[in-house]
GROMACS .gro file of C-alpha atoms in nm:
model
  228
    1MET     CA    1  11.209  11.202  10.894
    2VAL     CA    2  11.119  11.016  10.681
    3ARG     CA    3  10.756  10.908  10.887
    4PHE     CA    4  10.700  11.279  10.813
    5PHE     CA    5  10.648  11.240  10.485
    6LEU     CA    6  10.499  10.971  10.438
    7MET     CA    7  10.279  11.187  10.651
    8LEU     CA    8  10.303  11.479  10.425
    9TRP     CA    9  10.248  11.305  10.084
   10LEU     CA   10   9.877  11.063  10.322
   11VAL     CA   11   9.755  11.463  10.274
   12LEU     CA   12   9.902  11.600   9.967
   13PRO     CA   13   9.613  11.634   9.746
   14GLY     CA   14   9.775  11.514   9.437
   15ALA     CA   15   9.903  11.215   9.620
   16ALA     CA   16   9.513  11.153   9.750
   17LEU     CA   17   9.515  10.790   9.796
   18ALA     CA   18   9.078  10.669   9.611
   19GLN     CA   19   8.937  10.564   9.898
   20ASP     CA   20   8.744  10.287   9.631
   21HIS     CA   21   9.051  10.065   9.599
   22PRO     CA   22   9.196  10.071   9.926
   23VAL     CA   23   9.584   9.896   9.940
   24VAL     CA   24   9.657   9.610  10.198
   25VAL     CA   25   9.906   9.660  10.403
   26GLU     CA   26  10.012   9.357  10.620
   27LEU     CA   27  10.284   9.397  10.888
   28TYR     CA   28  10.418   9.041  10.996
   29THR     CA   29  10.568   9.244  11.346
   30SER     CA   30  10.644   9.056  11.679
   31GLN     CA   31  10.615   9.237  12.055
   32GLY     CA   32  10.945   8.995  12.159
   33CYS     CA   33  11.125   9.202  11.812
   34SER     CA   34  11.331   9.447  11.895
   35SER     CA   35  11.366   9.615  11.542
   36CYS     CA   36  11.008   9.617  11.489
   37PRO     CA   37  10.862   9.900  11.669
   38PRO     CA   38  10.950  10.142  11.406
   39ALA     CA   39  10.729   9.945  11.166
   40ASP     CA   40  10.488   9.963  11.452
   41ALA     CA   41  10.505  10.345  11.402
   42LEU     CA   42  10.450  10.296  11.091
   43LEU     CA   43  10.190  10.121  11.031
   44ALA     CA   44  10.012  10.331  11.295
   45ASP     CA   45  10.072  10.623  11.101
   46LEU     CA   46   9.910  10.523  10.828
   47ALA     CA   47   9.566  10.400  11.025
   48GLY     CA   48   9.294  10.532  10.943
   49HIS     CA   49   9.371  10.688  10.604
   50GLU     CA   50   9.105  10.593  10.378
   51GLY     CA   51   9.347  10.478  10.102
   52VAL     CA   52   9.545  10.238  10.286
   53ILE     CA   53   9.434   9.893  10.524
   54PRO     CA   54   9.660   9.847  10.776
   55LEU     CA   55   9.664   9.507  10.938
   56ALA     CA   56   9.910   9.384  11.192
   57LEU     CA   57  10.000   8.987  11.227
   58HIS     CA   58  10.166   8.909  11.563
   59VAL     CA   59  10.347   8.633  11.451
   60ASP     CA   60  10.465   8.388  11.746
   61TYR     CA   61  10.866   8.244  11.679
   62TRP     CA   62  10.929   8.538  11.902
   63ASP     CA   63  10.802   8.387  12.181
   64TYR     CA   64  11.114   8.112  12.222
   65ILE     CA   65  11.299   8.434  12.395
   66GLY     CA   66  11.101   8.419  12.744
   67TRP     CA   67  10.816   8.686  12.652
   68LYS     CA   68  10.475   8.514  12.436
   69ASP     CA   69  10.374   8.796  12.241
   70SER     CA   70   9.963   8.845  12.357
   71PHE     CA   71   9.850   8.924  12.037
   72ALA     CA   72  10.028   8.621  11.823
   73ASP     CA   73   9.864   8.350  11.617
   74PRO     CA   74  10.024   8.058  11.467
   75ALA     CA   75   9.850   8.054  11.190
   76PHE     CA   76   9.956   8.471  11.133
   77THR     CA   77  10.310   8.326  11.134
   78ARG     CA   78  10.195   8.065  10.886
   79ARG     CA   79  10.065   8.332  10.657
   80GLN     CA   80  10.436   8.456  10.616
   81LYS     CA   81  10.576   8.137  10.562
   82ALA     CA   82  10.366   8.113  10.251
   83TYR     CA   83  10.371   8.464  10.128
   84ALA     CA   84  10.776   8.351  10.198
   85HIS     CA   85  10.742   7.993   9.988
   86ALA     CA   86  10.505   8.184   9.663
   87ALA     CA   87  10.772   8.428   9.683
   88GLY     CA   88  11.032   8.164   9.633
   89HIS     CA   89  11.213   8.259   9.970
   90ARG     CA   90  11.409   8.037  10.216
   91THR     CA   91  11.298   8.222  10.564
   92VAL     CA   92  11.074   8.545  10.701
   93TYR     CA   93  11.136   8.846  10.853
   94THR     CA   94  11.048   9.043  11.105
   95PRO     CA   95  10.947   9.326  11.072
   96GLN     CA   96  10.827   9.323  10.724
   97MET     CA   97  10.525   9.464  10.581
   98ILE     CA   98  10.327   9.314  10.261
   99VAL     CA   99  10.148   9.520  10.020
  100GLY     CA  100   9.892   9.413   9.828
  101GLY     CA  101   9.961   9.072   9.893
  102ARG     CA  102  10.274   9.070   9.627
  103ASP     CA  103  10.512   9.320   9.713
  104HIS     CA  104  10.739   9.259  10.028
  105ILE     CA  105  10.992   9.511  10.240
  106ILE     CA  106  11.188   9.391  10.495
  107GLY     CA  107  11.231   9.707  10.832
  108ALA     CA  108  11.103   9.972  10.889
  109LYS     CA  109  11.139  10.156  10.511
  110ALA     CA  110  10.847  10.461  10.455
  111MET     CA  111  11.004  10.552  10.160
  112GLU     CA  112  10.961  10.180   9.991
  113LEU     CA  113  10.647  10.135  10.160
  114MET     CA  114  10.502  10.476   9.955
  115LYS     CA  115  10.637  10.386   9.666
  116ARG     CA  116  10.481  10.066   9.674
  117ILE     CA  117  10.121  10.201   9.758
  118GLU     CA  118  10.103  10.475   9.515
  119GLN     CA  119  10.199  10.249   9.271
  120GLN     CA  120   9.957   9.967   9.398
  121ARG     CA  121   9.657  10.278   9.399
  122LYS     CA  122   9.731  10.345   8.994
  123THR     CA  123   9.693  10.014   8.892
  124ALA     CA  124   9.233   9.948   8.824
  125ALA     CA  125   9.104   9.681   9.094
  126PRO     CA  126   9.051   9.373   8.931
  127VAL     CA  127   8.718   9.314   9.152
  128ALA     CA  128   8.451   9.528   9.190
  129LEU     CA  129   8.364   9.473   9.541
  130ALA     CA  130   8.135   9.563   9.782
  131LEU     CA  131   7.965   9.570  10.082
  132GLN     CA  132   7.620   9.619  10.255
  133ALA     CA  133   7.449   9.569  10.568
  134GLN     CA  134   7.154   9.366  10.577
  135GLY     CA  135   6.918   9.302  10.851
  136GLY     CA  136   7.243   9.213  11.078
  137ASP     CA  137   7.423   9.018  10.814
  138LEU     CA  138   7.710   9.114  10.606
  139VAL     CA  139   7.572   9.058  10.191
  140VAL     CA  140   7.967   9.093   9.989
  141THR     CA  141   7.897   9.082   9.610
  142ALA     CA  142   8.086   9.199   9.305
  143PRO     CA  143   8.043   9.122   8.933
  144ALA     CA  144   8.214   8.865   8.722
  145VAL     CA  145   8.501   8.823   8.614
  146PRO     CA  146   8.646   8.806   8.244
  147GLY     CA  147   8.823   8.488   8.205
  148GLY     CA  148   8.849   8.418   8.621
  149GLU     CA  149   9.107   8.243   8.870
  150ALA     CA  150   9.119   8.098   9.190
  151MET     CA  151   9.025   8.395   9.428
  152VAL     CA  152   8.929   8.313   9.775
  153VAL     CA  153   8.745   8.576  10.018
  154GLN     CA  154   8.824   8.668  10.352
  155LEU     CA  155   8.707   8.848  10.646
  156VAL     CA  156   8.949   8.987  10.841
  157ARG     CA  157   8.869   9.133  11.259
  158TYR     CA  158   9.085   9.340  11.392
  159THR     CA  159   9.098   9.592  11.723
  160PRO     CA  160   9.199   9.923  11.650
  161LYS     CA  161   9.498   9.983  11.862
  162ALA     CA  162   9.609   9.827  12.225
  163GLN     CA  163   9.884   9.865  12.422
  164VAL     CA  164  10.092   9.661  12.656
  165ALA     CA  165  10.381   9.685  12.903
  166ILE     CA  166  10.637   9.380  12.844
  167LYS     CA  167  10.794   9.294  13.103
  168ARG     CA  168  11.062   9.083  12.939
  169GLY     CA  169  11.236   8.966  12.616
  170GLU     CA  170  11.470   9.188  12.356
  171LEU     CA  171  11.193   9.503  12.470
  172ALA     CA  172  11.164   9.414  12.852
  173GLY     CA  173  11.025   9.716  13.017
  174LYS     CA  174  10.875   9.908  12.783
  175THR     CA  175  10.528  10.020  12.713
  176LEU     CA  176  10.422   9.979  12.282
  177THR     CA  177  10.082  10.105  12.092
  178TYR     CA  178   9.999   9.860  11.858
  179SER     CA  179   9.739   9.918  11.571
  180ASN     CA  180   9.514   9.784  11.339
  181ILE     CA  181   9.618   9.462  11.581
  182VAL     CA  182   9.480   9.107  11.345
  183ARG     CA  183   9.259   8.907  11.588
  184SER     CA  184   9.086   8.670  11.343
  185TRP     CA  185   9.131   8.587  10.965
  186GLU     CA  186   8.902   8.387  10.775
  187GLN     CA  187   8.835   8.237  10.473
  188VAL     CA  188   8.482   8.236  10.374
  189ALA     CA  189   8.450   8.094  10.038
  190GLU     CA  190   8.667   8.036   9.740
  191TRP     CA  191   8.577   8.222   9.391
  192ASP     CA  192   8.635   8.149   9.025
  193GLY     CA  193   8.528   8.486   8.924
  194ALA     CA  194   8.325   8.249   8.582
  195ALA     CA  195   8.029   8.374   8.800
  196PRO     CA  196   7.893   8.704   9.015
  197LEU     CA  197   7.971   8.659   9.382
  198SER     CA  198   7.722   8.682   9.604
  199LEU     CA  199   7.766   8.603   9.971
  200ARG     CA  200   7.558   8.653  10.271
  201LEU     CA  201   7.788   8.641  10.600
  202LYS     CA  202   7.666   8.618  11.006
  203LEU     CA  203   7.904   8.835  11.151
  204SER     CA  204   7.953   8.826  11.539
  205GLY     CA  205   8.092   9.075  11.756
  206ASP     CA  206   8.185   9.469  11.741
  207LEU     CA  207   8.550   9.478  11.583
  208PRO     CA  208   8.584   9.670  11.281
  209GLY     CA  209   8.710   9.455  11.032
  210VAL     CA  210   8.763   9.382  10.634
  211ILE     CA  211   8.695   9.218  10.311
  212ILE     CA  212   8.941   9.063  10.103
  213VAL     CA  213   8.980   8.911   9.770
  214GLN     CA  214   9.345   8.754   9.723
  215ARG     CA  215   9.460   8.535   9.451
  216LYS     CA  216   9.533   8.177   9.584
  217GLY     CA  217   9.889   8.110   9.707
  218PRO     CA  218   9.889   8.400   9.896
  219GLY     CA  219   9.859   8.584   9.588
  220ALA     CA  220   9.793   8.882   9.493
  221VAL     CA  221   9.491   9.102   9.681
  222LEU     CA  222   9.197   9.200   9.392
  223ALA     CA  223   9.048   9.410   9.598
  224ALA     CA  224   8.929   9.554   9.956
  225ALA     CA  225   8.618   9.687  10.158
  226ARG     CA  226   8.621   9.765  10.522
  227LEU     CA  227   8.255   9.653  10.615
  228PRO     CA  228   8.037   9.903  10.644
   0.00000   0.00000   0.00000
């Protein structure tokens, strides 16, 4: 029922999500975690909506129970731990959603997720990010930011959907579908905002992706845009 209201909220005209200011939702999940499928389903519900960029980062600290997550990357575990450290938290959880780099939600809490996305989409994006494909390259630009601050520019590539038959661990015997599975999360530049941003990136492969500008820390996401 809660997921129904989430989907209704996403399509209501009065709650239309700003396409020029998408909200990044990071889900930290694992194929070895029995409480993760409801959160995976929530993330799948968000996929395809222009005003939200949902990304699933599979962590590796559940692998010890006998099933190695086929999408897990130690770098994603480190990223989740860095969020916890920046927020003053002593531990990390799965499933956990981080909305816009700053709001932490433990578990599959659709109403809380709706609230946080709505709050963030109403806030003006501090960085006006623009992406353009030019001759096989990706050109990333943004005007200078008054006052400046320490920021990182990141390139994320993901697989839109994949199905996995899980043979061991807490979810043994289940075949689950995962959405927007992050395959790489790469910092491509540091930027202080004092001068306009201008990058030309060489892209390989055909996976969809997104550019994310974020405060160091990791901190709040300041802008995000899908690859053209």
